PDB file of C-alpha atoms and ligand atoms in Angstrom:
ATOM      1  CA  UNK S   1      78.651  -4.082 288.529  1.00 97.00           C
ATOM      2  CA  UNK S   2      78.695  -5.286 292.078  1.00 98.00           C
ATOM      3  CA  UNK S   3      79.862  -3.630 295.250  1.00 98.00           C
ATOM      4  CA  UNK S   4      81.062  -5.156 298.507  1.00 98.00           C
ATOM      5  CA  UNK S   5      81.247  -3.645 301.974  1.00 98.00           C
ATOM      6  CA  UNK S   6      84.551  -4.679 303.554  1.00 98.00           C
ATOM      7  CA  UNK S   7      84.056  -2.173 306.403  1.00 98.00           C
ATOM      8  CA  UNK S   8      80.938  -0.341 307.567  1.00 98.00           C
ATOM      9  CA  UNK S   9      81.952   1.266 310.875  1.00 98.00           C
ATOM     10  CA  UNK S  10      82.689   4.957 311.335  1.00 98.00           C
ATOM     11  CA  UNK S  11      85.343   6.701 313.430  1.00 98.00           C
ATOM     12  CA  UNK S  12      87.175   3.707 314.978  1.00 98.00           C
ATOM     13  CA  UNK S  13      87.157  -0.093 314.561  1.00 98.00           C
ATOM     14  CA  UNK S  14      84.619  -1.635 316.913  1.00 98.00           C
ATOM     15  CA  UNK S  15      85.302  -5.341 317.525  1.00 98.00           C
ATOM     16  CA  UNK S  16      82.345  -7.394 318.656  1.00 98.00           C
ATOM     17  CA  UNK S  17      82.172  -8.579 322.235  1.00 96.00           C
ATOM     18  CA  UNK S  18      79.489 -10.517 324.113  1.00 97.00           C
ATOM     19  CA  UNK S  19      78.262  -7.412 325.937  1.00 96.00           C
ATOM     20  CA  UNK S  20      78.280  -5.204 322.848  1.00 98.00           C
ATOM     21  CA  UNK S  21      77.937  -7.350 319.713  1.00 98.00           C
ATOM     22  CA  UNK S  22      78.770  -5.665 316.416  1.00 98.00           C
ATOM     23  CA  UNK S  23      79.371  -8.699 314.192  1.00 98.00           C
ATOM     24  CA  UNK S  24      76.060  -8.468 312.329  1.00 98.00           C
ATOM     25  CA  UNK S  25      76.574  -4.963 310.950  1.00 98.00           C
ATOM     26  CA  UNK S  26      80.370  -5.007 311.178  1.00 98.00           C
ATOM     27  CA  UNK S  27      83.221  -3.559 313.188  1.00 98.00           C
ATOM     28  CA  UNK S  28      85.793  -2.704 310.514  1.00 98.00           C
ATOM     29  CA  UNK S  29      86.053   0.864 309.266  1.00 98.00           C
ATOM     30  CA  UNK S  30      85.154   2.086 305.793  1.00 98.00           C
ATOM     31  CA  UNK S  31      86.257   0.173 302.709  1.00 98.00           C
ATOM     32  CA  UNK S  32      84.067  -0.632 299.722  1.00 98.00           C
ATOM     33  CA  UNK S  33      84.967  -2.271 296.424  1.00 98.00           C
ATOM     34  CA  UNK S  34      83.274  -1.976 293.061  1.00 98.00           C
ATOM     35  CA  UNK S  35      83.815  -4.755 290.523  1.00 98.00           C
ATOM     36  CA  UNK S  36      82.645  -5.088 286.950  1.00 98.00           C
ATOM     37  CA  UNK S  37      83.383  -6.933 283.720  1.00 96.00           C
ATOM     38  CA  UNK S  38      86.163  -9.475 283.645  1.00 95.00           C
ATOM     39  CA  UNK S  39      88.595  -7.785 286.033  1.00 96.00           C
ATOM     40  CA  UNK S  40      87.404  -4.224 286.720  1.00 98.00           C
ATOM     41  CA  UNK S  41      88.071  -3.199 290.330  1.00 98.00           C
ATOM     42  CA  UNK S  42      87.946   0.080 292.210  1.00 98.00           C
ATOM     43  CA  UNK S  43      88.566   0.189 295.950  1.00 98.00           C
ATOM     44  CA  UNK S  44      87.088   3.146 297.793  1.00 98.00           C
ATOM     45  CA  UNK S  45      88.852   4.074 301.047  1.00 98.00           C
ATOM     46  CA  UNK S  46      91.322   2.096 303.103  1.00 98.00           C
ATOM     47  CA  UNK S  47      89.658   1.655 306.485  1.00 98.00           C
ATOM     48  CA  UNK S  48      90.493  -1.495 308.447  1.00 98.00           C
ATOM     49  CA  UNK S  49      88.174  -3.524 306.174  1.00 98.00           C
ATOM     50  CA  UNK S  50      90.891  -3.258 303.508  1.00 98.00           C
ATOM     51  CA  UNK S  51      92.992  -5.820 305.368  1.00 98.00           C
ATOM     52  CA  UNK S  52      90.652  -8.753 304.684  1.00 98.00           C
ATOM     53  CA  UNK S  53      89.968  -7.475 301.187  1.00 98.00           C
ATOM     54  CA  UNK S  54      93.722  -7.582 300.504  1.00 98.00           C
ATOM     55  CA  UNK S  55      93.980 -11.253 301.491  1.00 98.00           C
ATOM     56  CA  UNK S  56      90.999 -12.041 299.274  1.00 98.00           C
ATOM     57  CA  UNK S  57      92.608 -10.467 296.200  1.00 97.00           C
ATOM     58  CA  UNK S  58      96.031 -11.890 297.003  1.00 96.00           C
ATOM     59  CA  UNK S  59      94.522 -15.396 296.958  1.00 96.00           C
ATOM     60  CA  UNK S  60      92.951 -14.682 293.578  1.00 96.00           C
ATOM     61  CA  UNK S  61      96.360 -13.623 292.176  1.00 96.00           C
ATOM     62  CA  UNK S  62      95.347 -10.050 291.372  1.00 98.00           C
ATOM     63  CA  UNK S  63      98.277  -7.738 290.618  1.00 98.00           C
ATOM     64  CA  UNK S  64      96.681  -4.408 289.690  1.00 98.00           C
ATOM     65  CA  UNK S  65      94.786  -2.117 292.072  1.00 98.00           C
ATOM     66  CA  UNK S  66      93.174   1.310 291.953  1.00 98.00           C
ATOM     67  CA  UNK S  67      92.383   2.961 295.286  1.00 98.00           C
ATOM     68  CA  UNK S  68      90.113   5.964 295.383  1.00 98.00           C
ATOM     69  CA  UNK S  69      89.938   8.013 298.581  1.00 98.00           C
ATOM     70  CA  UNK S  70      87.135  10.197 299.944  1.00 98.00           C
ATOM     71  CA  UNK S  71      89.326  12.048 302.493  1.00 98.00           C
ATOM     72  CA  UNK S  72      92.171  11.410 304.905  1.00 98.00           C
ATOM     73  CA  UNK S  73      90.526  10.797 308.277  1.00 98.00           C
ATOM     74  CA  UNK S  74      91.982   7.826 310.146  1.00 97.00           C
ATOM     75  CA  UNK S  75      88.973   5.574 309.755  1.00 98.00           C
ATOM     76  CA  UNK S  76      89.488   5.769 305.971  1.00 98.00           C
ATOM     77  CA  UNK S  77      93.275   5.149 305.987  1.00 98.00           C
ATOM     78  CA  UNK S  78      94.200   2.758 308.744  1.00 97.00           C
ATOM     79  CA  UNK S  79      93.861  -0.458 306.775  1.00 98.00           C
ATOM     80  CA  UNK S  80      96.502   0.556 304.245  1.00 98.00           C
ATOM     81  CA  UNK S  81      99.639  -0.574 306.153  1.00 97.00           C
ATOM     82  CA  UNK S  82      97.938  -3.995 306.481  1.00 97.00           C
ATOM     83  CA  UNK S  83      97.002  -4.287 302.799  1.00 98.00           C
ATOM     84  CA  UNK S  84      99.102  -7.350 301.928  1.00 97.00           C
ATOM     85  CA  UNK S  85      99.320  -6.720 298.146  1.00 98.00           C
ATOM     86  CA  UNK S  86     101.361  -3.596 298.961  1.00 98.00           C
ATOM     87  CA  UNK S  87     104.240  -5.845 300.042  1.00 97.00           C
ATOM     88  CA  UNK S  88     104.219  -8.019 296.904  1.00 97.00           C
ATOM     89  CA  UNK S  89     106.699  -7.547 294.064  1.00 97.00           C
ATOM     90  CA  UNK S  90     105.013  -7.096 290.691  1.00 98.00           C
ATOM     91  CA  UNK S  91     101.883  -5.454 292.102  1.00 98.00           C
ATOM     92  CA  UNK S  92     100.952  -2.041 290.705  1.00 98.00           C
ATOM     93  CA  UNK S  93      98.741   0.394 292.528  1.00 98.00           C
ATOM     94  CA  UNK S  94      97.303   3.722 291.520  1.00 98.00           C
ATOM     95  CA  UNK S  95      96.139   5.868 294.430  1.00 98.00           C
ATOM     96  CA  UNK S  96      93.685   8.673 293.723  1.00 98.00           C
ATOM     97  CA  UNK S  97      93.514  11.539 296.182  1.00 98.00           C
ATOM     98  CA  UNK S  98      90.716  14.139 296.372  1.00 98.00           C
ATOM     99  CA  UNK S  99      91.753  17.756 295.772  1.00 98.00           C
ATOM    100  CA  UNK S 100      89.801  19.219 298.687  1.00 97.00           C
ATOM    101  CA  UNK S 101      89.241  22.974 298.970  1.00 94.00           C
ATOM    102  CA  UNK S 102      91.357  25.118 301.305  1.00 91.00           C
ATOM    103  CA  UNK S 103      94.056  22.467 301.597  1.00 93.00           C
ATOM    104  CA  UNK S 104      97.751  23.233 301.182  1.00 93.00           C
ATOM    105  CA  UNK S 105      99.284  22.168 297.857  1.00 93.00           C
ATOM    106  CA  UNK S 106     100.453  18.585 297.601  1.00 96.00           C
ATOM    107  CA  UNK S 107      98.772  15.233 297.381  1.00 98.00           C
ATOM    108  CA  UNK S 108      96.705  14.816 300.558  1.00 98.00           C
ATOM    109  CA  UNK S 109      96.521  11.021 300.588  1.00 98.00           C
ATOM    110  CA  UNK S 110     100.184  10.568 299.637  1.00 98.00           C
ATOM    111  CA  UNK S 111     101.205  12.731 302.591  1.00 97.00           C
ATOM    112  CA  UNK S 112      98.787  10.992 304.966  1.00 98.00           C
ATOM    113  CA  UNK S 113      99.765   7.436 303.947  1.00 97.00           C
ATOM    114  CA  UNK S 114     103.483   8.216 304.256  1.00 97.00           C
ATOM    115  CA  UNK S 115     102.926   9.869 307.642  1.00 96.00           C
ATOM    116  CA  UNK S 116     100.969   6.976 309.145  1.00 96.00           C
ATOM    117  CA  UNK S 117     103.798   4.533 308.340  1.00 96.00           C
ATOM    118  CA  UNK S 118     106.541   6.744 309.739  1.00 95.00           C
ATOM    119  CA  UNK S 119     108.540   5.940 312.844  1.00 93.00           C
ATOM    120  CA  UNK S 120     107.383   5.556 315.619  1.00 95.00           C
ATOM    121  CA  UNK S 121     103.867   4.763 314.410  1.00 95.00           C
ATOM    122  CA  UNK S 122     104.560   1.709 312.256  1.00 95.00           C
ATOM    123  CA  UNK S 123     107.592  -0.581 311.801  1.00 94.00           C
ATOM    124  CA  UNK S 124     107.475  -0.820 307.983  1.00 92.00           C
ATOM    125  CA  UNK S 125     107.780   2.574 306.342  1.00 92.00           C
ATOM    126  CA  UNK S 126     106.138   3.399 303.044  1.00 91.00           C
ATOM    127  CA  UNK S 127     109.415   2.964 301.072  1.00 87.00           C
ATOM    128  CA  UNK S 128     109.488  -0.684 302.194  1.00 92.00           C
ATOM    129  CA  UNK S 129     106.389  -1.465 300.167  1.00 96.00           C
ATOM    130  CA  UNK S 130     107.283  -3.637 297.167  1.00 97.00           C
ATOM    131  CA  UNK S 131     104.332  -2.656 294.991  1.00 98.00           C
ATOM    132  CA  UNK S 132     104.863   0.024 292.357  1.00 98.00           C
ATOM    133  CA  UNK S 133     102.650   2.824 293.653  1.00 98.00           C
ATOM    134  CA  UNK S 134     101.672   5.982 291.780  1.00 98.00           C
ATOM    135  CA  UNK S 135      99.631   8.885 293.126  1.00 98.00           C
ATOM    136  CA  UNK S 136      97.285  11.232 291.324  1.00 98.00           C
ATOM    137  CA  UNK S 137      94.873  13.948 292.417  1.00 98.00           C
ATOM    138  CA  UNK S 138      91.192  13.973 291.510  1.00 97.00           C
ATOM    139  CA  UNK S 139      89.898  17.487 290.842  1.00 94.00           C
ATOM    140  CA  UNK S 140      86.408  18.489 291.994  1.00 89.00           C
ATOM    141  CA  UNK S 141      83.912  17.701 289.241  1.00 88.00           C
ATOM    142  CA  UNK S 142      86.512  15.799 287.195  1.00 93.00           C
ATOM    143  CA  UNK S 143      85.074  12.856 285.293  1.00 97.00           C
ATOM    144  CA  UNK S 144      87.191   9.718 285.172  1.00 98.00           C
ATOM    145  CA  UNK S 145      86.780   6.521 283.197  1.00 98.00           C
ATOM    146  CA  UNK S 146      87.990   3.062 284.139  1.00 98.00           C
ATOM    147  CA  UNK S 147      87.869   0.168 281.702  1.00 98.00           C
ATOM    148  CA  UNK S 148      87.709  -3.584 281.947  1.00 97.00           C
ATOM    149  CA  UNK S 149      87.913  -4.749 278.348  1.00 95.00           C
ATOM    150  CA  UNK S 150      85.291  -2.611 276.634  1.00 95.00           C
ATOM    151  CA  UNK S 151      83.163  -2.241 279.768  1.00 97.00           C
ATOM    152  CA  UNK S 152      83.566   1.241 281.198  1.00 98.00           C
ATOM    153  CA  UNK S 153      82.757   2.711 284.618  1.00 98.00           C
ATOM    154  CA  UNK S 154      82.489   6.496 284.759  1.00 98.00           C
ATOM    155  CA  UNK S 155      83.307   8.201 288.058  1.00 98.00           C
ATOM    156  CA  UNK S 156      82.286  11.706 289.128  1.00 98.00           C
ATOM    157  CA  UNK S 157      82.770  13.470 292.441  1.00 97.00           C
ATOM    158  CA  UNK S 158      81.082  16.097 294.611  1.00 95.00           C
ATOM    159  CA  UNK S 159      82.087  17.696 297.860  1.00 95.00           C
ATOM    160  CA  UNK S 160      80.230  16.594 301.006  1.00 95.00           C
ATOM    161  CA  UNK S 161      79.685  18.629 304.159  1.00 95.00           C
ATOM    162  CA  UNK S 162      82.408  17.352 306.496  1.00 97.00           C
ATOM    163  CA  UNK S 163      85.176  18.985 308.560  1.00 97.00           C
ATOM    164  CA  UNK S 164      88.221  19.370 306.292  1.00 96.00           C
ATOM    165  CA  UNK S 165      86.167  18.334 303.251  1.00 96.00           C
ATOM    166  CA  UNK S 166      85.378  14.972 301.717  1.00 97.00           C
ATOM    167  CA  UNK S 167      84.426  13.684 298.259  1.00 98.00           C
ATOM    168  CA  UNK S 168      81.365  11.614 297.425  1.00 98.00           C
ATOM    169  CA  UNK S 169      81.645   9.538 294.255  1.00 98.00           C
ATOM    170  CA  UNK S 170      79.149   8.434 291.656  1.00 98.00           C
ATOM    171  CA  UNK S 171      79.806   5.338 289.559  1.00 98.00           C
ATOM    172  CA  UNK S 172      77.931   4.717 286.314  1.00 98.00           C
ATOM    173  CA  UNK S 173      78.611   1.422 284.607  1.00 98.00           C
ATOM    174  CA  UNK S 174      77.350  -1.855 283.220  1.00 97.00           C
ATOM    175  CA  UNK S 175      74.672  -3.549 285.315  1.00 96.00           C
ATOM    176  CA  UNK S 176      72.084  -6.229 284.970  1.00 92.00           C
ATOM    177  CA  UNK S 177      69.828  -5.150 282.141  1.00 89.00           C
ATOM    178  CA  UNK S 178      71.712  -1.961 281.256  1.00 95.00           C
ATOM    179  CA  UNK S 179      73.598   0.977 282.707  1.00 97.00           C
ATOM    180  CA  UNK S 180      73.401   1.252 286.529  1.00 98.00           C
ATOM    181  CA  UNK S 181      74.534   3.934 288.962  1.00 98.00           C
ATOM    182  CA  UNK S 182      75.747   4.046 292.530  1.00 98.00           C
ATOM    183  CA  UNK S 183      76.627   6.997 294.752  1.00 98.00           C
ATOM    184  CA  UNK S 184      78.946   6.483 297.706  1.00 98.00           C
ATOM    185  CA  UNK S 185      78.473   9.437 300.053  1.00 97.00           C
ATOM    186  CA  UNK S 186      80.096   8.707 303.385  1.00 97.00           C
ATOM    187  CA  UNK S 187      81.125  11.331 305.936  1.00 98.00           C
ATOM    188  CA  UNK S 188      78.460  13.874 305.147  1.00 97.00           C
ATOM    189  CA  UNK S 189      76.177  15.998 307.287  1.00 95.00           C
ATOM    190  CA  UNK S 190      73.239  17.211 305.237  1.00 83.00           C
ATOM    191  CA  UNK S 191      71.077  19.819 305.227  1.00 78.00           C
ATOM    192  CA  UNK S 192      69.055  18.697 302.274  1.00 83.00           C
ATOM    193  CA  UNK S 193      69.503  21.368 299.672  1.00 87.00           C
ATOM    194  CA  UNK S 194      68.247  20.405 296.202  1.00 90.00           C
ATOM    195  CA  UNK S 195      70.859  22.659 294.594  1.00 91.00           C
ATOM    196  CA  UNK S 196      73.797  21.122 296.485  1.00 92.00           C
ATOM    197  CA  UNK S 197      76.485  19.337 294.431  1.00 93.00           C
ATOM    198  CA  UNK S 198      75.825  16.089 296.308  1.00 95.00           C
ATOM    199  CA  UNK S 199      72.100  16.043 295.515  1.00 96.00           C
ATOM    200  CA  UNK S 200      72.909  16.812 291.889  1.00 96.00           C
ATOM    201  CA  UNK S 201      75.462  13.984 291.855  1.00 96.00           C
ATOM    202  CA  UNK S 202      72.892  11.588 293.330  1.00 97.00           C
ATOM    203  CA  UNK S 203      70.085  12.488 290.882  1.00 97.00           C
ATOM    204  CA  UNK S 204      68.201   9.323 289.798  1.00 98.00           C
ATOM    205  CA  UNK S 205      70.927   6.988 291.101  1.00 98.00           C
ATOM    206  CA  UNK S 206      69.986   3.327 291.436  1.00 97.00           C
ATOM    207  CA  UNK S 207      71.733   3.182 294.803  1.00 97.00           C
ATOM    208  CA  UNK S 208      72.713   5.761 297.392  1.00 98.00           C
ATOM    209  CA  UNK S 209      75.130   4.674 300.115  1.00 98.00           C
ATOM    210  CA  UNK S 210      74.970   7.278 302.819  1.00 97.00           C
ATOM    211  CA  UNK S 211      76.431   8.221 306.217  1.00 98.00           C
ATOM    212  CA  UNK S 212      73.808   7.639 308.921  1.00 98.00           C
ATOM    213  CA  UNK S 213      76.098   7.526 311.936  1.00 98.00           C
ATOM    214  CA  UNK S 214      73.830   9.159 314.510  1.00 98.00           C
ATOM    215  CA  UNK S 215      70.309   8.875 315.823  1.00 98.00           C
ATOM    216  CA  UNK S 216      68.312  12.115 315.505  1.00 97.00           C
ATOM    217  CA  UNK S 217      68.892  12.795 319.245  1.00 98.00           C
ATOM    218  CA  UNK S 218      72.657  12.250 318.966  1.00 98.00           C
ATOM    219  CA  UNK S 219      72.802  14.482 315.917  1.00 97.00           C
ATOM    220  CA  UNK S 220      71.240  17.343 317.890  1.00 96.00           C
ATOM    221  CA  UNK S 221      74.272  17.233 320.231  1.00 97.00           C
ATOM    222  CA  UNK S 222      76.833  16.733 317.459  1.00 96.00           C
ATOM    223  CA  UNK S 223      75.919  19.299 314.872  1.00 95.00           C
ATOM    224  CA  UNK S 224      78.900  20.293 312.760  1.00 95.00           C
ATOM    225  CA  UNK S 225      80.694  16.972 313.307  1.00 96.00           C
ATOM    226  CA  UNK S 226      80.088  16.082 309.669  1.00 97.00           C
ATOM    227  CA  UNK S 227      77.855  13.016 309.940  1.00 98.00           C
ATOM    228  CA  UNK S 228      74.237  12.315 309.135  1.00 97.00           C
ATOM    229  CA  UNK S 229      71.360  10.208 310.427  1.00 98.00           C
ATOM    230  CA  UNK S 230      69.288   7.495 308.729  1.00 98.00           C
ATOM    231  CA  UNK S 231      66.334   9.899 308.431  1.00 97.00           C
ATOM    232  CA  UNK S 232      68.522  12.565 306.765  1.00 97.00           C
ATOM    233  CA  UNK S 233      69.886   9.888 304.402  1.00 97.00           C
ATOM    234  CA  UNK S 234      66.307   9.003 303.510  1.00 97.00           C
ATOM    235  CA  UNK S 235      65.445  12.647 302.838  1.00 96.00           C
ATOM    236  CA  UNK S 236      68.531  12.935 300.679  1.00 96.00           C
ATOM    237  CA  UNK S 237      67.544   9.835 298.682  1.00 97.00           C
ATOM    238  CA  UNK S 238      63.975  11.109 298.217  1.00 96.00           C
ATOM    239  CA  UNK S 239      65.040  14.615 297.139  1.00 96.00           C
ATOM    240  CA  UNK S 240      67.595  13.169 294.687  1.00 97.00           C
ATOM    241  CA  UNK S 241      65.116  10.525 293.440  1.00 97.00           C
ATOM    242  CA  UNK S 242      67.526   7.690 294.205  1.00 97.00           C
ATOM    243  CA  UNK S 243      65.877   4.273 293.959  1.00 97.00           C
ATOM    244  CA  UNK S 244      67.478   2.433 296.870  1.00 98.00           C
ATOM    245  CA  UNK S 245      69.286   3.481 300.010  1.00 98.00           C
ATOM    246  CA  UNK S 246      71.906   1.752 302.121  1.00 98.00           C
ATOM    247  CA  UNK S 247      73.075   3.440 305.308  1.00 98.00           C
ATOM    248  CA  UNK S 248      76.646   2.960 306.525  1.00 98.00           C
ATOM    249  CA  UNK S 249      79.406   4.539 308.728  1.00 98.00           C
ATOM    250  CA  UNK S 250      77.891   3.206 311.962  1.00 98.00           C
ATOM    251  CA  UNK S 251      78.733   4.856 315.243  1.00 98.00           C
ATOM    252  CA  UNK S 252      81.249   2.912 317.406  1.00 98.00           C
ATOM    253  CA  UNK S 253      78.815   3.297 320.313  1.00 98.00           C
ATOM    254  CA  UNK S 254      76.021   1.443 318.509  1.00 98.00           C
ATOM    255  CA  UNK S 255      75.680  -2.319 319.045  1.00 98.00           C
ATOM    256  CA  UNK S 256      73.869  -4.698 316.697  1.00 98.00           C
ATOM    257  CA  UNK S 257      70.778  -4.384 318.911  1.00 98.00           C
ATOM    258  CA  UNK S 258      70.668  -0.599 318.536  1.00 98.00           C
ATOM    259  CA  UNK S 259      71.455  -0.741 314.836  1.00 98.00           C
ATOM    260  CA  UNK S 260      68.664  -3.252 314.268  1.00 98.00           C
ATOM    261  CA  UNK S 261      66.211  -0.899 315.971  1.00 98.00           C
ATOM    262  CA  UNK S 262      67.465   2.057 313.902  1.00 98.00           C
ATOM    263  CA  UNK S 263      67.254  -0.020 310.733  1.00 98.00           C
ATOM    264  CA  UNK S 264      63.659  -1.117 311.483  1.00 98.00           C
ATOM    265  CA  UNK S 265      62.690   2.547 311.884  1.00 98.00           C
ATOM    266  CA  UNK S 266      64.411   3.420 308.606  1.00 98.00           C
ATOM    267  CA  UNK S 267      62.711   0.580 306.708  1.00 98.00           C
ATOM    268  CA  UNK S 268      59.320   1.775 308.004  1.00 98.00           C
ATOM    269  CA  UNK S 269      60.054   5.421 307.065  1.00 97.00           C
ATOM    270  CA  UNK S 270      61.314   4.319 303.625  1.00 97.00           C
ATOM    271  CA  UNK S 271      58.179   2.243 303.078  1.00 97.00           C
ATOM    272  CA  UNK S 272      56.024   5.351 303.570  1.00 97.00           C
ATOM    273  CA  UNK S 273      58.059   7.130 300.874  1.00 94.00           C
ATOM    274  CA  UNK S 274      58.024   4.125 298.542  1.00 94.00           C
ATOM    275  CA  UNK S 275      61.775   3.736 298.833  1.00 96.00           C
ATOM    276  CA  UNK S 276      63.668   0.544 299.604  1.00 97.00           C
ATOM    277  CA  UNK S 277      66.029   1.385 302.446  1.00 98.00           C
ATOM    278  CA  UNK S 278      68.264  -0.722 304.690  1.00 98.00           C
ATOM    279  CA  UNK S 279      71.514  -0.704 306.648  1.00 98.00           C
ATOM    280  CA  UNK S 280      74.670  -2.055 305.027  1.00 98.00           C
ATOM    281  CA  UNK S 281      76.354  -5.098 306.506  1.00 98.00           C
ATOM    282  CA  UNK S 282      80.031  -5.917 306.488  1.00 98.00           C
ATOM    283  CA  UNK S 283      80.828  -8.542 303.790  1.00 98.00           C
ATOM    284  CA  UNK S 284      77.564  -7.796 301.996  1.00 98.00           C
ATOM    285  CA  UNK S 285      77.795  -7.810 298.198  1.00 98.00           C
ATOM    286  CA  UNK S 286      75.130  -6.086 296.138  1.00 97.00           C
ATOM    287  CA  UNK S 287      74.679  -6.782 292.414  1.00 96.00           C
ATOM    288  CA  UNK S 288      73.522  -3.835 290.381  1.00 95.00           C
TER     289      UNK S 288
HETATM  290 ZN1  LIG B   1      84.678   8.454 308.596  1.00 60.57          ZN
HETATM  291 ZN1  LIG B   2      85.689  11.834 308.161  1.00 60.57          ZN
END
């Protein structure tokens, strides 16, 4: 398995500029892909990073896509109207929507994707998409399996602590030298509770990808906003006995200079705990 960060920024796209560079860590919002076997592909979230990812797969002639969503906040949806394969005849797409608690009936992501392409927000409405798109809900705790030939990736979910709810996902599948696991837990504000569904989901994972949007000082002022800090991510990884940590969902107010400082602090803290920790970078691919 390998995963690629197409977007690492939280909240809103943050283009680089000379006074506030963001090109090292990335300015596009959340989109990650997981690939395995001959043609296995799962795309998690449709932040603005999905746009470039779409061109990449269009060039490679891919016709079949599965998109898995964590929740429906804008920074996880906005790339979808710019996902070029959606406008190509012969493309099929399955879109998986989390069944979040205390939500009205109906498919959350289907409603949100239709709404964001309605007049007057976008010129090409959802019905103009040429791809054959199907929607399905993912129930909390449901286990799913995705195959590429006889190579299987198992997917499980757990609820994170985030306004309106959000799913984290665990992927178990073929890696270098055996079965490997990865947990993608964006948009989450811990407390670290060993009995929480997210910690259970993350137990002994090879990789934890975690929301570390704020510094500790910023988090003090933004409690309840549903985002974590690098030090909370580290605690989460240690409690869950994850082997490696990558922090993502960077704050739009943080430049490369600030992120580098935060990352250095995280690496030092991780070193003391014997855990390899770093910040994710847009376009980074990690082999598992
Ligand atoms: Zn977000
Ligand atoms: Zn969110």
